[in-house]
């Protein structure tokens, strides 16, 4: 079976603005300008998957998602209470993601203990035959904190071994590993290759990066950022440190440089969130709810009730300040007769509702895209008027013609407890229906045929 080449970028952005009470205000410098330039660079990059560190505030994560939505319609991140610094991690992808999760590190020291540092993961769906896992992390910083750092890496390895062990995986991020610790890194992450050691081209280089002297007196170049791949199943072709991401006046976009890797992915299939029975999809959504706990949310299940249509997600979206898909993402492919499930919850620590949408693209069996199906849901705070809105439109209608604000307007103003739509596209009739129950964590059901 043919192999697939994937491009991966890991970047520590050093965006501290917006964290609660400006916990570390001396580390904020022209963040808004740098964010804008970084988002533009990401949009123009050719990476399949981009992993970002030090996007500390949830608002900045949302900003990245909104600004890169056209190029990277899929994203995972973990929301954090406004009273603390978050984990700083965000994964953006051109390809559907599934099986997300996050684990906060138990052992953090000094300023790092003020954060929620940990490991964020998701699986990437390249096509029906090729999937791989991504584990994004930012471990303990500090030259003298080797013990805590290695403890963090052991927790990363524990999650790797727990979740679909033996399938292709990438570990990336600012691992803060010094050259003298490299052997310990590779021992801890056994089964991984440092596919193109670039110690001679550091990712943190005070001699070349002019943002570093705004925060540090360090003069020693270091390689802190890594993209490690599982032996054999993700064979690296090239690795590159990019030093050209700068503002128009020449200021570097971050105190780190982006690290980019091309790797060849062998065929692999990771079990996805698809079911033959509605009860299985219902159980998956309920399990995600149990993992999350109390709070406004939507337990979503979606049925492909057609005989010929194949459903693939075009995107999913949460309106700013109205929640997140965190524990369960909709399936990357739903065949005729199959079910999938999803879970969406309100923003942690905020008295707001759970509002979002999933857009599935319908294909015929020959692989021709026929149209897009909008599945919108809204459970407001207090759950006084839960509603759904569904619509069938042409391929690419959202975001190209129907804006985010338009979609929200349709959901908020025209949504009802039950909704349906039907259109004939490319000679094929496509129908959709949706319903939402009462309560603060309603069962939200959609069917496409």
JSON list of C-alpha atoms in Angstrom, two decimals, residues 101-289:
[
{"chain": "A", "resi": 101, "resn": "UNK", "atom": "CA", "xyz": [-7.18, 13.92, 25.24]},
{"chain": "A", "resi": 102, "resn": "UNK", "atom": "CA", "xyz": [-5.06, 15.81, 27.75]},
{"chain": "A", "resi": 103, "resn": "UNK", "atom": "CA", "xyz": [-3.08, 14.95, 30.88]},
{"chain": "A", "resi": 104, "resn": "UNK", "atom": "CA", "xyz": [-1.67, 17.54, 33.24]},
{"chain": "A", "resi": 105, "resn": "UNK", "atom": "CA", "xyz": [1.78, 16.82, 34.63]},
{"chain": "A", "resi": 106, "resn": "UNK", "atom": "CA", "xyz": [2.03, 15.90, 38.29]},
{"chain": "A", "resi": 107, "resn": "UNK", "atom": "CA", "xyz": [5.56, 17.23, 38.80]},
{"chain": "A", "resi": 108, "resn": "UNK", "atom": "CA", "xyz": [6.07, 20.92, 37.98]},
{"chain": "A", "resi": 109, "resn": "UNK", "atom": "CA", "xyz": [8.45, 23.32, 39.72]},
{"chain": "A", "resi": 110, "resn": "UNK", "atom": "CA", "xyz": [8.87, 27.08, 40.12]},
{"chain": "A", "resi": 111, "resn": "UNK", "atom": "CA", "xyz": [6.98, 29.29, 37.66]},
{"chain": "A", "resi": 112, "resn": "UNK", "atom": "CA", "xyz": [5.94, 26.20, 35.70]},
{"chain": "A", "resi": 113, "resn": "UNK", "atom": "CA", "xyz": [3.80, 25.16, 38.68]},
{"chain": "A", "resi": 114, "resn": "UNK", "atom": "CA", "xyz": [1.66, 28.26, 38.01]},
{"chain": "A", "resi": 115, "resn": "UNK", "atom": "CA", "xyz": [0.66, 26.71, 34.67]},
{"chain": "A", "resi": 116, "resn": "UNK", "atom": "CA", "xyz": [-1.32, 23.65, 33.63]},
{"chain": "A", "resi": 117, "resn": "UNK", "atom": "CA", "xyz": [1.50, 22.15, 31.57]},
{"chain": "A", "resi": 118, "resn": "UNK", "atom": "CA", "xyz": [0.93, 18.64, 30.30]},
{"chain": "A", "resi": 119, "resn": "UNK", "atom": "CA", "xyz": [0.52, 16.56, 27.13]},
{"chain": "A", "resi": 120, "resn": "UNK", "atom": "CA", "xyz": [-2.24, 17.08, 24.56]},
{"chain": "A", "resi": 121, "resn": "UNK", "atom": "CA", "xyz": [-2.96, 14.40, 21.99]},
{"chain": "A", "resi": 122, "resn": "UNK", "atom": "CA", "xyz": [-5.16, 13.55, 19.03]},
{"chain": "A", "resi": 123, "resn": "UNK", "atom": "CA", "xyz": [-5.12, 11.11, 16.13]},
{"chain": "A", "resi": 124, "resn": "UNK", "atom": "CA", "xyz": [-4.84, 12.40, 12.57]},
{"chain": "A", "resi": 125, "resn": "UNK", "atom": "CA", "xyz": [-6.87, 10.91, 9.73]},
{"chain": "A", "resi": 126, "resn": "UNK", "atom": "CA", "xyz": [-4.93, 11.23, 6.46]},
{"chain": "A", "resi": 127, "resn": "UNK", "atom": "CA", "xyz": [-7.14, 8.77, 4.57]},
{"chain": "A", "resi": 128, "resn": "UNK", "atom": "CA", "xyz": [-8.87, 5.45, 5.12]},
{"chain": "A", "resi": 129, "resn": "UNK", "atom": "CA", "xyz": [-5.57, 3.59, 5.31]},
{"chain": "A", "resi": 130, "resn": "UNK", "atom": "CA", "xyz": [-3.28, 6.10, 7.01]},
{"chain": "A", "resi": 131, "resn": "UNK", "atom": "CA", "xyz": [-3.77, 7.46, 10.51]},
{"chain": "A", "resi": 132, "resn": "UNK", "atom": "CA", "xyz": [-1.22, 8.45, 13.14]},
{"chain": "A", "resi": 133, "resn": "UNK", "atom": "CA", "xyz": [-1.13, 9.91, 16.64]},
{"chain": "A", "resi": 134, "resn": "UNK", "atom": "CA", "xyz": [0.26, 13.28, 17.70]},
{"chain": "A", "resi": 135, "resn": "UNK", "atom": "CA", "xyz": [1.37, 14.02, 21.27]},
{"chain": "A", "resi": 136, "resn": "UNK", "atom": "CA", "xyz": [2.07, 17.71, 21.84]},
{"chain": "A", "resi": 137, "resn": "UNK", "atom": "CA", "xyz": [3.88, 18.75, 25.01]},
{"chain": "A", "resi": 138, "resn": "UNK", "atom": "CA", "xyz": [5.78, 21.48, 26.80]},
{"chain": "A", "resi": 139, "resn": "UNK", "atom": "CA", "xyz": [7.78, 20.02, 29.67]},
{"chain": "A", "resi": 140, "resn": "UNK", "atom": "CA", "xyz": [9.41, 21.52, 32.77]},
{"chain": "A", "resi": 141, "resn": "UNK", "atom": "CA", "xyz": [11.84, 24.33, 32.02]},
{"chain": "A", "resi": 142, "resn": "UNK", "atom": "CA", "xyz": [15.09, 25.15, 33.84]},
{"chain": "A", "resi": 143, "resn": "UNK", "atom": "CA", "xyz": [18.66, 23.90, 33.55]},
{"chain": "A", "resi": 144, "resn": "UNK", "atom": "CA", "xyz": [18.56, 22.32, 37.01]},
{"chain": "A", "resi": 145, "resn": "UNK", "atom": "CA", "xyz": [15.14, 20.68, 36.70]},
{"chain": "A", "resi": 146, "resn": "UNK", "atom": "CA", "xyz": [16.17, 17.49, 34.88]},
{"chain": "A", "resi": 147, "resn": "UNK", "atom": "CA", "xyz": [14.37, 15.24, 37.36]},
{"chain": "A", "resi": 148, "resn": "UNK", "atom": "CA", "xyz": [11.01, 17.01, 36.93]},
{"chain": "A", "resi": 149, "resn": "UNK", "atom": "CA", "xyz": [11.48, 17.15, 33.16]},
{"chain": "A", "resi": 150, "resn": "UNK", "atom": "CA", "xyz": [12.11, 13.42, 32.88]},
{"chain": "A", "resi": 151, "resn": "UNK", "atom": "CA", "xyz": [9.11, 12.79, 35.14]},
{"chain": "A", "resi": 152, "resn": "UNK", "atom": "CA", "xyz": [7.00, 14.76, 32.66]},
{"chain": "A", "resi": 153, "resn": "UNK", "atom": "CA", "xyz": [8.37, 12.72, 29.76]},
{"chain": "A", "resi": 154, "resn": "UNK", "atom": "CA", "xyz": [7.54, 9.48, 31.55]},
{"chain": "A", "resi": 155, "resn": "UNK", "atom": "CA", "xyz": [3.93, 10.66, 31.77]},
{"chain": "A", "resi": 156, "resn": "UNK", "atom": "CA", "xyz": [3.99, 11.36, 28.03]},
{"chain": "A", "resi": 157, "resn": "UNK", "atom": "CA", "xyz": [5.29, 7.85, 27.38]},
{"chain": "A", "resi": 158, "resn": "UNK", "atom": "CA", "xyz": [2.60, 6.40, 29.63]},
{"chain": "A", "resi": 159, "resn": "UNK", "atom": "CA", "xyz": [-0.13, 7.97, 27.48]},
{"chain": "A", "resi": 160, "resn": "UNK", "atom": "CA", "xyz": [1.60, 6.83, 24.28]},
{"chain": "A", "resi": 161, "resn": "UNK", "atom": "CA", "xyz": [1.66, 3.25, 25.55]},
{"chain": "A", "resi": 162, "resn": "UNK", "atom": "CA", "xyz": [-1.95, 3.44, 26.71]},
{"chain": "A", "resi": 163, "resn": "UNK", "atom": "CA", "xyz": [-3.54, 4.82, 23.55]},
{"chain": "A", "resi": 164, "resn": "UNK", "atom": "CA", "xyz": [-3.37, 2.53, 20.53]},
{"chain": "A", "resi": 165, "resn": "UNK", "atom": "CA", "xyz": [0.09, 1.23, 21.30]},
{"chain": "A", "resi": 166, "resn": "UNK", "atom": "CA", "xyz": [1.99, 0.06, 18.26]},
{"chain": "A", "resi": 167, "resn": "UNK", "atom": "CA", "xyz": [0.43, 2.53, 15.83]},
{"chain": "A", "resi": 168, "resn": "UNK", "atom": "CA", "xyz": [2.44, 5.42, 14.32]},
{"chain": "A", "resi": 169, "resn": "UNK", "atom": "CA", "xyz": [3.01, 8.38, 16.62]},
{"chain": "A", "resi": 170, "resn": "UNK", "atom": "CA", "xyz": [4.77, 11.73, 16.80]},
{"chain": "A", "resi": 171, "resn": "UNK", "atom": "CA", "xyz": [5.94, 13.50, 19.94]},
{"chain": "A", "resi": 172, "resn": "UNK", "atom": "CA", "xyz": [6.60, 17.18, 19.43]},
{"chain": "A", "resi": 173, "resn": "UNK", "atom": "CA", "xyz": [6.91, 20.44, 21.26]},
{"chain": "A", "resi": 174, "resn": "UNK", "atom": "CA", "xyz": [9.27, 22.43, 23.43]},
{"chain": "A", "resi": 175, "resn": "UNK", "atom": "CA", "xyz": [10.63, 19.57, 25.53]},
{"chain": "A", "resi": 176, "resn": "UNK", "atom": "CA", "xyz": [13.25, 21.82, 27.17]},
{"chain": "A", "resi": 177, "resn": "UNK", "atom": "CA", "xyz": [15.79, 19.00, 26.90]},
{"chain": "A", "resi": 178, "resn": "UNK", "atom": "CA", "xyz": [19.43, 20.07, 27.06]},
{"chain": "A", "resi": 179, "resn": "UNK", "atom": "CA", "xyz": [22.14, 18.38, 25.00]},
{"chain": "A", "resi": 180, "resn": "UNK", "atom": "CA", "xyz": [23.44, 16.55, 28.07]},
{"chain": "A", "resi": 181, "resn": "UNK", "atom": "CA", "xyz": [19.97, 15.06, 28.62]},
{"chain": "A", "resi": 182, "resn": "UNK", "atom": "CA", "xyz": [19.43, 13.80, 25.08]},
{"chain": "A", "resi": 183, "resn": "UNK", "atom": "CA", "xyz": [20.33, 10.21, 25.89]},
{"chain": "A", "resi": 184, "resn": "UNK", "atom": "CA", "xyz": [17.86, 10.23, 28.80]},
{"chain": "A", "resi": 185, "resn": "UNK", "atom": "CA", "xyz": [15.17, 11.63, 26.49]},
{"chain": "A", "resi": 186, "resn": "UNK", "atom": "CA", "xyz": [15.60, 8.84, 23.97]},
{"chain": "A", "resi": 187, "resn": "UNK", "atom": "CA", "xyz": [15.72, 6.22, 26.70]},
{"chain": "A", "resi": 188, "resn": "UNK", "atom": "CA", "xyz": [12.51, 7.53, 28.27]},
{"chain": "A", "resi": 189, "resn": "UNK", "atom": "CA", "xyz": [10.74, 7.74, 24.91]},
{"chain": "A", "resi": 190, "resn": "UNK", "atom": "CA", "xyz": [11.88, 4.30, 23.81]},
{"chain": "A", "resi": 191, "resn": "UNK", "atom": "CA", "xyz": [10.70, 3.29, 20.36]},
{"chain": "A", "resi": 192, "resn": "UNK", "atom": "CA", "xyz": [11.10, 6.81, 18.96]},
{"chain": "A", "resi": 193, "resn": "UNK", "atom": "CA", "xyz": [13.72, 8.26, 16.64]},
{"chain": "A", "resi": 194, "resn": "UNK", "atom": "CA", "xyz": [15.14, 11.75, 16.68]},
{"chain": "A", "resi": 195, "resn": "UNK", "atom": "CA", "xyz": [14.79, 11.78, 12.93]},
{"chain": "A", "resi": 196, "resn": "UNK", "atom": "CA", "xyz": [17.38, 14.30, 11.94]},
{"chain": "A", "resi": 197, "resn": "UNK", "atom": "CA", "xyz": [19.31, 15.67, 14.87]},
{"chain": "A", "resi": 198, "resn": "UNK", "atom": "CA", "xyz": [19.76, 19.40, 14.40]},
{"chain": "A", "resi": 199, "resn": "UNK", "atom": "CA", "xyz": [21.84, 20.36, 17.42]},
{"chain": "A", "resi": 200, "resn": "UNK", "atom": "CA", "xyz": [24.03, 22.34, 15.06]},
{"chain": "A", "resi": 201, "resn": "UNK", "atom": "CA", "xyz": [20.96, 24.45, 14.11]},
{"chain": "A", "resi": 202, "resn": "UNK", "atom": "CA", "xyz": [19.36, 25.42, 17.47]},
{"chain": "A", "resi": 203, "resn": "UNK", "atom": "CA", "xyz": [15.70, 26.36, 17.83]},
{"chain": "A", "resi": 204, "resn": "UNK", "atom": "CA", "xyz": [16.59, 28.83, 20.62]},
{"chain": "A", "resi": 205, "resn": "UNK", "atom": "CA", "xyz": [19.51, 30.96, 19.48]},
{"chain": "A", "resi": 206, "resn": "UNK", "atom": "CA", "xyz": [20.35, 34.32, 21.12]},
{"chain": "A", "resi": 207, "resn": "UNK", "atom": "CA", "xyz": [22.98, 34.92, 18.43]},
{"chain": "A", "resi": 208, "resn": "UNK", "atom": "CA", "xyz": [20.29, 35.00, 15.69]},
{"chain": "A", "resi": 209, "resn": "UNK", "atom": "CA", "xyz": [16.95, 35.65, 17.42]},
{"chain": "A", "resi": 210, "resn": "UNK", "atom": "CA", "xyz": [16.43, 39.29, 18.38]},
{"chain": "A", "resi": 211, "resn": "UNK", "atom": "CA", "xyz": [13.36, 38.69, 20.58]},
{"chain": "A", "resi": 212, "resn": "UNK", "atom": "CA", "xyz": [15.28, 36.67, 23.15]},
{"chain": "A", "resi": 213, "resn": "UNK", "atom": "CA", "xyz": [17.08, 39.67, 24.65]},
{"chain": "A", "resi": 214, "resn": "UNK", "atom": "CA", "xyz": [13.69, 41.19, 25.56]},
{"chain": "A", "resi": 215, "resn": "UNK", "atom": "CA", "xyz": [13.24, 38.42, 28.15]},
{"chain": "A", "resi": 216, "resn": "UNK", "atom": "CA", "xyz": [16.58, 36.74, 28.81]},
{"chain": "A", "resi": 217, "resn": "UNK", "atom": "CA", "xyz": [20.29, 37.45, 29.14]},
{"chain": "A", "resi": 218, "resn": "UNK", "atom": "CA", "xyz": [21.14, 33.98, 27.83]},
{"chain": "A", "resi": 219, "resn": "UNK", "atom": "CA", "xyz": [23.81, 33.92, 25.12]},
{"chain": "A", "resi": 220, "resn": "UNK", "atom": "CA", "xyz": [24.07, 30.17, 24.59]},
{"chain": "A", "resi": 221, "resn": "UNK", "atom": "CA", "xyz": [22.26, 28.63, 21.59]},
{"chain": "A", "resi": 222, "resn": "UNK", "atom": "CA", "xyz": [20.16, 25.58, 22.50]},
{"chain": "A", "resi": 223, "resn": "UNK", "atom": "CA", "xyz": [17.90, 23.08, 20.85]},
{"chain": "A", "resi": 224, "resn": "UNK", "atom": "CA", "xyz": [14.75, 22.84, 22.97]},
{"chain": "A", "resi": 225, "resn": "UNK", "atom": "CA", "xyz": [12.19, 21.87, 20.32]},
{"chain": "A", "resi": 226, "resn": "UNK", "atom": "CA", "xyz": [11.72, 18.33, 19.04]},
{"chain": "A", "resi": 227, "resn": "UNK", "atom": "CA", "xyz": [9.71, 16.27, 16.57]},
{"chain": "A", "resi": 228, "resn": "UNK", "atom": "CA", "xyz": [10.24, 12.57, 17.37]},
{"chain": "A", "resi": 229, "resn": "UNK", "atom": "CA", "xyz": [8.74, 9.77, 15.30]},
{"chain": "A", "resi": 230, "resn": "UNK", "atom": "CA", "xyz": [8.06, 6.10, 15.99]},
{"chain": "A", "resi": 231, "resn": "UNK", "atom": "CA", "xyz": [10.71, 3.83, 14.55]},
{"chain": "A", "resi": 232, "resn": "UNK", "atom": "CA", "xyz": [9.82, 2.54, 11.10]},
{"chain": "A", "resi": 233, "resn": "UNK", "atom": "CA", "xyz": [6.18, 3.60, 10.90]},
{"chain": "A", "resi": 234, "resn": "UNK", "atom": "CA", "xyz": [6.95, 7.33, 10.47]},
{"chain": "A", "resi": 235, "resn": "UNK", "atom": "CA", "xyz": [10.26, 7.61, 8.67]},
{"chain": "A", "resi": 236, "resn": "UNK", "atom": "CA", "xyz": [11.68, 11.17, 8.58]},
{"chain": "A", "resi": 237, "resn": "UNK", "atom": "CA", "xyz": [12.72, 12.54, 5.19]},
{"chain": "A", "resi": 238, "resn": "UNK", "atom": "CA", "xyz": [13.95, 15.97, 6.26]},
{"chain": "A", "resi": 239, "resn": "UNK", "atom": "CA", "xyz": [14.11, 18.35, 9.20]},
{"chain": "A", "resi": 240, "resn": "UNK", "atom": "CA", "xyz": [14.45, 22.12, 9.10]},
{"chain": "A", "resi": 241, "resn": "UNK", "atom": "CA", "xyz": [14.71, 25.01, 11.53]},
{"chain": "A", "resi": 242, "resn": "UNK", "atom": "CA", "xyz": [13.10, 28.14, 10.05]},
{"chain": "A", "resi": 243, "resn": "UNK", "atom": "CA", "xyz": [14.59, 31.49, 11.07]},
{"chain": "A", "resi": 244, "resn": "UNK", "atom": "CA", "xyz": [12.62, 33.67, 8.64]},
{"chain": "A", "resi": 245, "resn": "UNK", "atom": "CA", "xyz": [9.36, 34.15, 10.60]},
{"chain": "A", "resi": 246, "resn": "UNK", "atom": "CA", "xyz": [9.69, 37.86, 11.45]},
{"chain": "A", "resi": 247, "resn": "UNK", "atom": "CA", "xyz": [7.59, 41.00, 11.71]},
{"chain": "A", "resi": 248, "resn": "UNK", "atom": "CA", "xyz": [7.93, 43.60, 8.92]},
{"chain": "A", "resi": 249, "resn": "UNK", "atom": "CA", "xyz": [10.41, 45.56, 11.07]},
{"chain": "A", "resi": 250, "resn": "UNK", "atom": "CA", "xyz": [12.61, 42.46, 11.45]},
{"chain": "A", "resi": 251, "resn": "UNK", "atom": "CA", "xyz": [11.60, 41.40, 14.96]},
{"chain": "A", "resi": 252, "resn": "UNK", "atom": "CA", "xyz": [11.45, 37.62, 15.33]},
{"chain": "A", "resi": 253, "resn": "UNK", "atom": "CA", "xyz": [7.91, 36.30, 15.83]},
{"chain": "A", "resi": 254, "resn": "UNK", "atom": "CA", "xyz": [8.98, 34.32, 18.91]},
{"chain": "A", "resi": 255, "resn": "UNK", "atom": "CA", "xyz": [12.06, 33.62, 20.99]},
{"chain": "A", "resi": 256, "resn": "UNK", "atom": "CA", "xyz": [12.08, 30.14, 19.41]},
{"chain": "A", "resi": 257, "resn": "UNK", "atom": "CA", "xyz": [12.29, 29.21, 15.74]},
{"chain": "A", "resi": 258, "resn": "UNK", "atom": "CA", "xyz": [9.76, 26.83, 14.13]},
{"chain": "A", "resi": 259, "resn": "UNK", "atom": "CA", "xyz": [10.91, 23.23, 13.67]},
{"chain": "A", "resi": 260, "resn": "UNK", "atom": "CA", "xyz": [9.56, 21.44, 10.59]},
{"chain": "A", "resi": 261, "resn": "UNK", "atom": "CA", "xyz": [9.78, 17.77, 9.63]},
{"chain": "A", "resi": 262, "resn": "UNK", "atom": "CA", "xyz": [8.67, 15.76, 6.64]},
{"chain": "A", "resi": 263, "resn": "UNK", "atom": "CA", "xyz": [7.99, 12.09, 7.37]},
{"chain": "A", "resi": 264, "resn": "UNK", "atom": "CA", "xyz": [6.69, 9.13, 5.40]},
{"chain": "A", "resi": 265, "resn": "UNK", "atom": "CA", "xyz": [3.77, 7.42, 7.14]},
{"chain": "A", "resi": 266, "resn": "UNK", "atom": "CA", "xyz": [3.27, 3.69, 6.70]},
{"chain": "A", "resi": 267, "resn": "UNK", "atom": "CA", "xyz": [-0.26, 2.32, 6.44]},
{"chain": "A", "resi": 268, "resn": "UNK", "atom": "CA", "xyz": [-2.00, 2.09, 9.80]},
{"chain": "A", "resi": 269, "resn": "UNK", "atom": "CA", "xyz": [-5.57, 2.10, 11.02]},
{"chain": "A", "resi": 270, "resn": "UNK", "atom": "CA", "xyz": [-6.58, 3.41, 14.43]},
{"chain": "A", "resi": 271, "resn": "UNK", "atom": "CA", "xyz": [-10.08, 2.52, 15.72]},
{"chain": "A", "resi": 272, "resn": "UNK", "atom": "CA", "xyz": [-12.35, 5.48, 15.19]},
{"chain": "A", "resi": 273, "resn": "UNK", "atom": "CA", "xyz": [-15.54, 6.81, 16.67]},
{"chain": "A", "resi": 274, "resn": "UNK", "atom": "CA", "xyz": [-18.01, 4.91, 14.43]},
{"chain": "A", "resi": 275, "resn": "UNK", "atom": "CA", "xyz": [-20.69, 2.41, 15.43]},
{"chain": "A", "resi": 276, "resn": "UNK", "atom": "CA", "xyz": [-23.29, 0.14, 13.87]},
{"chain": "A", "resi": 277, "resn": "UNK", "atom": "CA", "xyz": [-25.80, 0.68, 16.67]},
{"chain": "A", "resi": 278, "resn": "UNK", "atom": "CA", "xyz": [-27.30, 3.85, 18.08]},
{"chain": "A", "resi": 279, "resn": "UNK", "atom": "CA", "xyz": [-26.85, 2.52, 21.60]},
{"chain": "A", "resi": 280, "resn": "UNK", "atom": "CA", "xyz": [-23.08, 2.40, 21.05]},
{"chain": "A", "resi": 281, "resn": "UNK", "atom": "CA", "xyz": [-22.96, 6.03, 19.92]},
{"chain": "A", "resi": 282, "resn": "UNK", "atom": "CA", "xyz": [-25.13, 7.02, 22.86]},
{"chain": "A", "resi": 283, "resn": "UNK", "atom": "CA", "xyz": [-22.79, 5.21, 25.26]},
{"chain": "A", "resi": 284, "resn": "UNK", "atom": "CA", "xyz": [-19.74, 6.96, 23.75]},
{"chain": "A", "resi": 285, "resn": "UNK", "atom": "CA", "xyz": [-21.28, 10.41, 24.25]},
{"chain": "A", "resi": 286, "resn": "UNK", "atom": "CA", "xyz": [-22.31, 9.50, 27.79]},
{"chain": "A", "resi": 287, "resn": "UNK", "atom": "CA", "xyz": [-18.80, 8.26, 28.61]},
{"chain": "A", "resi": 288, "resn": "UNK", "atom": "CA", "xyz": [-17.38, 11.60, 27.45]},
{"chain": "A", "resi": 289, "resn": "UNK", "atom": "CA", "xyz": [-19.92, 13.40, 29.62]}
]
